[in-house]
């Protein structure tokens, strides 16, 4: 599976993005899932599922007939959902299609395997069995390969939670840049606006999630979340570009980033620096499949300079010029192990059109695992330099979405957000 720290994917596959299927879920229903999966009816939010998060956000569903449990990374930056398919007996964290009577591989002559789109541009490909061949490649060097197929997914015990004929990739080979994380999951659940995404196939035009910052829990809601205790959301519109551009992902959740401020001081940057250029490079994507957030080089440099100046005398710089965490983050400091909490730090605010996202406290600094200097921990700021890892985009990762109610309103082309205690939200929803 792709490293979720900076998983911007380049996908090549022969596949149709228009198909017919019937689901028992209605648009006016609400599905509430725990980002670990169980469905618990709760007032006006019947469709809910809890989830778990560490490096990735993961949700547990079942697939096939009889059902097999799978754990999938929740990824708003991807379209096609896919599973590791069992290649040899005893393979952990995999789906075995030979034990599912509802599994249906898609032949390469099927219309589902023919239409070319921006995401799937490779001509139709057949394997030796005349099945639709799929290859997914990610920017961090990881990959997955297999076949396109359909099967029944379930996210709960009720009949309305049964989703027959869901299209996904059944991957039987690949390699990963993060094998430890990969070994704990069965695959990936794609949640962008493309026709093959999980939410599109379900027939919902809206979904939400809330990620706790105090523990590893969360909640995922399909449909309308009518919650009296939820603060009114601030909405920012999705960017629409009608012309096909080589570096612009038209089915991503692309929002308008207008500026950044550090403790109330707005970085002195031209607004044009946040606007995609003539190639589409420079879009700002809300991506649950990426852990941290990334800024293009000039913006990252400006943030680094201002933040460093404001924490002078509060934090002690690491002082190692060549140290770069995860290949993209070099604003790092030494913090005494004896400290129970970080000192009070200036917040970094992302200014979107119509909404703001405040990044403070534990969301702003991250302790590098296993890194010790004398009696100090090593902490790095949780923004990375996109230029250092070859990304031509701004990416808002799930770490900065903690304790925010995040609503993806596909019907109205907007993303809503509001600060909330997500651990309490999960409790109120019975998860």
Coordinates of C-alpha atoms in Angstrom, one line a residue:
X1 CA 0.0 0.0 0.0
X2 CA 1.2 3.5 -0.7
X3 CA 2.9 5.4 2.2
X4 CA 0.0 7.6 3.5
X5 CA 2.4 10.3 4.6
X6 CA 2.6 11.6 1.1
X7 CA 0.4 9.4 -1.0
X8 CA -0.4 11.3 -4.2
X9 CA -1.2 8.6 -6.6
X10 CA -0.6 8.2 -10.3
X11 CA -3.1 5.5 -11.4
X12 CA -3.1 3.7 -14.6
X13 CA -5.9 1.3 -15.4
X14 CA -8.2 0.3 -18.2
X15 CA -11.6 0.8 -16.7
X16 CA -15.0 2.4 -17.4
X17 CA -16.2 5.1 -15.1
X18 CA -19.9 4.7 -16.0
X19 CA -21.8 1.5 -15.1
X20 CA -25.1 0.3 -13.9
X21 CA -25.8 -1.1 -10.5
X22 CA -28.5 -1.2 -7.9
X23 CA -28.1 -0.5 -4.2
X24 CA -30.5 -0.8 -1.3
X25 CA -29.2 2.4 0.2
X26 CA -31.4 5.5 -0.5
X27 CA -30.0 9.0 -0.8
X28 CA -32.0 10.3 2.1
X29 CA -30.7 7.6 4.4
X30 CA -27.7 8.3 6.7
X31 CA -25.0 5.7 7.3
X32 CA -22.8 6.2 10.3
X33 CA -19.7 4.1 10.5
X34 CA -16.9 4.0 13.1
X35 CA -13.5 4.6 11.5
X36 CA -13.4 0.1 13.2
X37 CA -16.6 -1.0 11.8
X38 CA -19.9 -1.6 13.4
X39 CA -23.2 -0.1 12.6
X40 CA -25.2 1.2 15.6
X41 CA -28.5 3.0 15.1
X42 CA -28.4 6.4 16.8
X43 CA -31.3 8.8 16.4
X44 CA -31.1 10.8 13.2
X45 CA -27.8 9.3 12.1
X46 CA -28.5 5.6 11.3
X47 CA -25.6 5.1 8.9
X48 CA -22.5 5.4 11.1
X49 CA -19.2 3.5 11.3
X50 CA -16.3 4.0 13.7
X51 CA -12.7 4.0 12.6
X52 CA -9.2 3.7 13.9
X53 CA -6.3 5.9 13.0
X54 CA -2.5 5.8 13.5
X55 CA -0.5 6.6 10.4
X56 CA -3.6 5.9 8.3
X57 CA -7.4 6.2 8.9
X58 CA -8.8 2.7 8.7
X59 CA -12.3 1.3 8.6
X60 CA -13.4 -2.3 8.9
X61 CA -16.1 -3.8 6.5
X62 CA -16.9 -7.2 5.2
X63 CA -16.7 -8.4 1.6
X64 CA -18.0 -11.4 -0.2
X65 CA -20.5 -14.3 0.4
X66 CA -20.0 -15.5 3.1
X67 CA -18.6 -12.2 4.5
X68 CA -14.9 -11.8 5.0
X69 CA -13.7 -9.0 7.3
X70 CA -11.3 -6.5 5.7
X71 CA -9.6 -3.4 7.1
X72 CA -9.3 -0.6 4.6
X73 CA -7.5 2.8 4.5
X74 CA -10.0 5.7 4.1
X75 CA -8.7 7.8 1.3
X76 CA -10.5 10.9 -0.1
X77 CA -7.6 11.3 -2.5
X78 CA -8.2 8.1 -4.4
X79 CA -11.0 6.7 -6.6
X80 CA -10.8 3.0 -7.0
X81 CA -11.1 0.9 -3.9
X82 CA -8.9 -2.2 -3.8
X83 CA -8.0 -5.2 -1.7
X84 CA -5.1 -7.5 -1.3
X85 CA -6.4 -10.8 -2.7
X86 CA -5.1 -14.0 -1.2
X87 CA -2.4 -15.5 -3.4
X88 CA -1.2 -18.3 -1.1
X89 CA -3.0 -20.1 1.8
X90 CA -2.6 -18.4 5.1
X91 CA -1.8 -14.9 3.8
X92 CA -2.8 -12.5 6.5
X93 CA -4.9 -9.4 6.0
X94 CA -6.2 -10.4 2.6
X95 CA -9.5 -11.2 0.8
X96 CA -9.9 -14.6 -0.7
X97 CA -12.1 -14.4 -3.8
X98 CA -12.2 -18.1 -4.3
X99 CA -14.3 -18.4 -1.1
X100 CA -16.9 -15.8 -2.2
X101 CA -19.9 -17.0 -4.2
X102 CA -20.8 -13.4 -5.1
X103 CA -17.3 -12.5 -6.5
X104 CA -17.4 -11.6 -10.2
X105 CA -14.2 -10.8 -12.1
X106 CA -14.6 -8.3 -15.0
X107 CA -13.6 -9.6 -18.4
X108 CA -11.4 -7.4 -20.6
X109 CA -14.1 -7.2 -23.3
X110 CA -16.6 -5.7 -20.9
X111 CA -17.6 -2.1 -21.4
X112 CA -16.4 -1.6 -17.8
X113 CA -12.9 -2.2 -19.0
X114 CA -12.9 0.1 -22.1
X115 CA -13.5 3.8 -21.6
X116 CA -10.4 6.0 -21.1
X117 CA -10.5 8.9 -18.6
X118 CA -7.9 11.2 -17.1
X119 CA -7.3 8.8 -14.2
X120 CA -7.3 5.6 -16.2
X121 CA -5.5 6.4 -19.5
X122 CA -3.8 3.1 -20.3
X123 CA -5.5 1.2 -23.2
X124 CA -7.5 -1.9 -22.4
X125 CA -5.4 -4.6 -21.0
X126 CA -6.1 -8.3 -20.8
X127 CA -4.3 -10.9 -18.7
X128 CA -3.8 -14.5 -19.6
X129 CA -7.3 -15.3 -18.4
X130 CA -8.9 -12.5 -20.5
X131 CA -9.7 -10.5 -17.4
X132 CA -9.5 -6.7 -17.0
X133 CA -6.0 -6.0 -15.8
X134 CA -5.3 -3.2 -13.3
X135 CA -2.1 -1.4 -12.2
X136 CA -1.9 1.3 -9.5
X137 CA 1.3 3.2 -9.0
X138 CA 2.0 5.8 -6.3
X139 CA 4.4 8.7 -6.1
X140 CA 6.3 7.1 -3.3
X141 CA 7.2 4.1 -5.4
X142 CA 4.7 1.6 -4.1
X143 CA 2.4 -0.3 -6.4
X144 CA -0.4 -2.8 -6.7
X145 CA -1.4 -5.0 -9.6
X146 CA -4.4 -7.3 -10.2
X147 CA -7.8 -7.4 -11.7
X148 CA -11.0 -5.4 -11.7
X149 CA -13.9 -7.2 -10.1
X150 CA -17.3 -6.9 -8.4
X151 CA -18.5 -8.2 -5.1
X152 CA -20.9 -7.5 -2.2
X153 CA -19.7 -5.1 0.5
X154 CA -21.4 -4.8 3.9
X155 CA -20.9 -2.2 6.6
X156 CA -23.4 -3.5 9.2
X157 CA -26.0 -6.1 10.1
X158 CA -29.1 -4.6 8.5
X159 CA -30.2 -5.3 5.0
X160 CA -29.8 -1.7 4.0
X161 CA -26.1 -2.0 4.7
X162 CA -25.6 -4.6 1.9
X163 CA -24.0 -3.2 -1.2
X164 CA -24.0 -5.8 -4.1
X165 CA -21.9 -5.5 -7.2
X166 CA -19.4 -2.9 -5.9
X167 CA -16.5 -2.5 -8.3
X168 CA -13.0 -2.7 -6.8
X169 CA -9.5 -3.9 -7.6
X170 CA -8.5 -7.4 -6.5
X171 CA -4.7 -7.0 -6.2
X172 CA -2.6 -10.1 -6.0
X173 CA 0.9 -8.5 -6.3
X174 CA 2.6 -5.3 -5.4
X175 CA 5.2 -3.6 -3.3
X176 CA 5.1 -1.0 -0.5
X177 CA 7.3 1.7 0.9
X178 CA 5.7 1.1 4.3
X179 CA 5.5 -2.7 4.8
X180 CA 4.7 -2.4 8.6
X181 CA 1.6 -0.2 7.9
X182 CA 0.7 -2.3 4.9
X183 CA 0.7 -5.5 6.9
X184 CA -2.1 -4.2 9.2
X185 CA -4.5 -3.4 6.4
X186 CA -6.3 -5.3 3.6
X187 CA -6.6 -2.5 1.1
X188 CA -7.9 1.0 0.4
X189 CA -11.3 2.5 0.2
X190 CA -11.4 5.3 -2.4
X191 CA -13.7 8.3 -1.5
X192 CA -13.1 11.0 -4.1
X193 CA -15.7 12.3 -6.5
X194 CA -15.0 9.9 -9.3
X195 CA -17.7 7.5 -10.6
X196 CA -15.9 4.4 -9.3
X197 CA -15.3 5.8 -5.7
X198 CA -17.0 4.0 -2.9
X199 CA -19.3 6.9 -1.9
X200 CA -20.3 7.4 -5.6
X201 CA -21.2 3.7 -6.0
X202 CA -23.2 3.8 -2.7
X203 CA -25.2 6.7 -4.2
X204 CA -24.6 9.2 -1.5
X205 CA -23.9 12.8 -2.3
X206 CA -22.6 13.7 1.1
X207 CA -20.4 12.2 3.8
X208 CA -18.6 13.3 6.9
X209 CA -15.9 12.2 9.3
X210 CA -14.5 13.3 12.6
X211 CA -11.0 12.2 13.8
X212 CA -10.2 12.3 17.5
X213 CA -7.0 14.0 18.6
X214 CA -6.9 12.4 22.0
X215 CA -7.1 8.7 21.0
X216 CA -7.1 6.6 17.9
X217 CA -10.9 6.7 17.3
X218 CA -13.1 8.4 14.8
X219 CA -16.5 8.3 13.1
X220 CA -17.5 8.2 9.5
X221 CA -21.0 9.2 8.4
X222 CA -22.6 8.5 5.0
X223 CA -25.5 10.9 4.2
X224 CA -26.8 13.9 6.2
X225 CA -25.6 14.3 9.8
X226 CA -28.5 15.9 11.6
X227 CA -26.9 16.4 15.0
X228 CA -28.2 19.1 17.3
X229 CA -24.9 19.4 19.2
X230 CA -22.8 20.0 16.1
X231 CA -21.7 23.6 15.5
X232 CA -22.7 25.2 12.2
X233 CA -20.2 24.4 9.5
X234 CA -18.2 26.9 7.6
X235 CA -18.2 26.0 3.9
X236 CA -15.5 26.5 1.3
X237 CA -16.3 25.8 -2.4
X238 CA -14.6 23.2 -4.5
X239 CA -12.6 24.5 -7.4
X240 CA -13.9 23.7 -10.8
X241 CA -11.8 23.7 -13.9
X242 CA -13.6 22.7 -17.1
X243 CA -10.6 22.3 -19.3
X244 CA -8.6 19.1 -18.9
X245 CA -5.1 20.0 -17.5
X246 CA -2.2 17.5 -17.2
X247 CA -1.6 18.1 -13.4
X248 CA -5.1 18.9 -12.2
X249 CA -7.0 16.2 -10.5
X250 CA -10.6 17.0 -11.4
X251 CA -12.2 14.5 -9.0
X252 CA -10.2 15.5 -6.0
X253 CA -11.7 17.7 -3.2
X254 CA -9.8 20.8 -4.4
X255 CA -10.5 23.9 -2.3
X256 CA -9.4 27.5 -2.5
X257 CA -6.4 28.2 -0.2
X258 CA -6.1 32.0 0.0
X259 CA -3.4 32.5 2.7
X260 CA -1.7 31.4 5.9
X261 CA -1.2 33.2 9.1
X262 CA 1.0 32.5 12.1
X263 CA -0.5 33.7 15.4
X264 CA -2.6 36.3 13.5
X265 CA 0.2 37.5 11.3
X266 CA -0.6 36.8 7.6
X267 CA 2.4 35.6 5.5
X268 CA 3.3 38.2 2.9
X269 CA 2.6 36.2 -0.2
X270 CA 0.8 37.0 -3.5
X271 CA -2.6 35.3 -3.7
X272 CA -1.6 34.0 -7.1
X273 CA 0.8 31.6 -5.5
X274 CA -2.1 29.6 -4.2
X275 CA -3.9 29.4 -7.6
X276 CA -3.3 26.4 -10.0
X277 CA -1.2 27.4 -13.0
X278 CA -1.9 26.8 -16.7
X279 CA -0.9 23.1 -16.3
X280 CA -3.2 22.6 -13.2
X281 CA -0.2 22.3 -10.8
X282 CA -0.7 24.0 -7.5
X283 CA -4.2 22.8 -6.5
X284 CA -5.1 22.4 -2.8
X285 CA -6.5 19.0 -2.0
X286 CA -8.2 17.8 1.2
X287 CA -6.8 14.3 1.5
X288 CA -7.5 11.8 4.2
X289 CA -5.0 9.3 2.7
X290 CA -2.1 11.6 3.5
X291 CA -1.0 12.0 7.2
X292 CA 0.6 15.5 7.2
X293 CA 0.1 18.6 5.1
X294 CA 2.3 19.9 2.3
X295 CA 3.0 23.3 0.9
X296 CA 4.7 24.3 -2.3
X297 CA 8.3 25.4 -1.8
X298 CA 7.9 29.3 -1.6
X299 CA 5.0 29.1 0.8
X300 CA 6.7 26.5 2.9
X301 CA 9.8 28.7 3.1
X302 CA 7.7 31.7 4.2
X303 CA 6.0 29.7 6.9
X304 CA 9.3 28.2 8.1
X305 CA 10.8 31.7 8.4
X306 CA 7.9 33.3 10.3
X307 CA 7.3 30.3 12.6
X308 CA 11.0 30.1 13.5
X309 CA 11.1 33.7 14.4
X310 CA 8.0 33.5 16.6
X311 CA 9.2 30.5 18.5
X312 CA 12.8 31.9 19.1
X313 CA 13.4 31.6 22.8
X314 CA 10.5 29.1 23.2
X315 CA 11.8 26.1 21.3
X316 CA 15.4 25.1 20.9
X317 CA 16.2 24.3 17.2
X318 CA 17.5 20.9 16.4
X319 CA 20.6 22.4 14.8
X320 CA 21.2 19.7 12.3
X321 CA 21.2 21.2 8.8
X322 CA 20.9 17.8 7.0
X323 CA 18.0 16.4 9.1
X324 CA 14.7 16.2 7.2
X325 CA 11.9 14.2 8.7
X326 CA 10.1 12.0 6.1
X327 CA 12.1 13.7 3.4
X328 CA 10.0 16.9 3.5
X329 CA 9.9 18.4 7.0
X330 CA 13.0 20.3 8.3
X331 CA 11.5 22.7 10.9
X332 CA 12.6 20.6 13.9
X333 CA 13.4 21.2 17.5
X334 CA 14.7 19.6 20.7
X335 CA 12.3 19.3 23.6
X336 CA 13.3 18.0 27.1
X337 CA 12.0 14.6 27.9
X338 CA 11.1 15.8 31.3
X339 CA 8.3 18.0 29.8
X340 CA 4.9 16.5 29.9
X341 CA 3.5 19.0 27.4
X342 CA 4.9 21.3 24.7
X343 CA 5.1 25.0 25.6
X344 CA 2.4 27.3 24.2
X345 CA 3.1 27.9 20.6
X346 CA 1.8 30.2 17.9
X347 CA -1.0 28.6 15.9
X348 CA -0.9 28.3 12.1
X349 CA -4.1 29.1 10.4
X350 CA -5.0 27.9 6.9
X351 CA -7.3 30.5 5.3
X352 CA -9.7 29.1 2.8
X353 CA -12.4 30.9 0.9
X354 CA -15.3 31.0 3.5
X355 CA -13.5 28.9 6.2
X356 CA -10.4 28.6 8.3
X357 CA -8.5 25.7 9.7
X358 CA -6.5 26.4 12.9
X359 CA -3.5 24.1 13.5
X360 CA -2.3 24.3 17.0
X361 CA -0.8 22.3 19.9
X362 CA -0.4 18.6 19.2
X363 CA -1.5 19.0 15.6
X364 CA 1.3 21.5 14.9
X365 CA 4.3 19.5 16.3
X366 CA 5.0 15.8 15.9
X367 CA 7.5 13.8 18.0
X368 CA 9.8 11.8 15.6
X369 CA 9.6 8.2 16.7
X370 CA 12.9 6.8 18.0
X371 CA 14.7 10.1 17.6
X372 CA 16.6 11.2 20.8
X373 CA 19.3 13.8 21.3
X374 CA 20.8 13.5 24.8
X375 CA 17.9 14.0 27.1
X376 CA 15.7 15.6 24.4
X377 CA 13.0 14.4 22.1
X378 CA 13.0 15.6 18.5
X379 CA 9.8 17.3 17.3
X380 CA 9.1 18.6 13.8
X381 CA 6.5 21.0 12.5
X382 CA 3.8 19.0 10.7
X383 CA 4.0 20.9 7.4
X384 CA 6.2 19.5 4.7
X385 CA 7.8 21.0 1.6
X386 CA 6.0 19.6 -1.5
X387 CA 9.0 20.4 -3.7
X388 CA 11.2 18.0 -1.8
X389 CA 9.1 15.0 -2.7
X390 CA 8.1 16.0 -6.2
X391 CA 4.5 17.0 -5.5
X392 CA 3.0 19.9 -7.6
X393 CA 0.2 20.5 -5.1
X394 CA -0.8 21.7 -1.7
X395 CA -2.2 18.8 0.4
X396 CA -4.2 19.0 3.6
X397 CA -3.6 15.7 5.5
X398 CA -5.7 14.0 8.1
X399 CA -3.4 15.0 11.0
X400 CA -4.5 18.6 10.6
X401 CA -8.1 17.5 10.3
X402 CA -8.2 16.1 13.9
X403 CA -11.0 17.5 16.1
X404 CA -12.7 19.0 13.0
X405 CA -16.0 17.8 11.7
X406 CA -15.2 17.4 8.0
X407 CA -18.2 17.3 5.6
X408 CA -17.8 16.5 1.9
X409 CA -20.9 17.9 0.2
X410 CA -20.6 16.5 -3.3
X411 CA -24.0 17.7 -4.5
X412 CA -23.3 21.3 -3.6
X413 CA -19.5 21.2 -4.5
X414 CA -18.2 22.3 -1.2
X415 CA -16.4 21.1 2.0
X416 CA -17.7 22.1 5.4
X417 CA -15.7 22.2 8.6
X418 CA -16.2 23.1 12.3
X419 CA -14.1 22.5 15.4
X420 CA -15.5 19.7 17.6
X421 CA -14.3 17.2 20.2
X422 CA -14.3 14.1 18.1
X423 CA -13.9 11.7 21.0
X424 CA -17.1 13.1 22.5
X425 CA -18.8 13.0 19.1
X426 CA -18.1 9.3 18.9
X427 CA -19.5 8.8 22.4
X428 CA -22.7 10.8 21.6
X429 CA -23.2 8.6 18.5
X430 CA -22.9 5.4 20.5
X431 CA -19.5 4.2 19.0

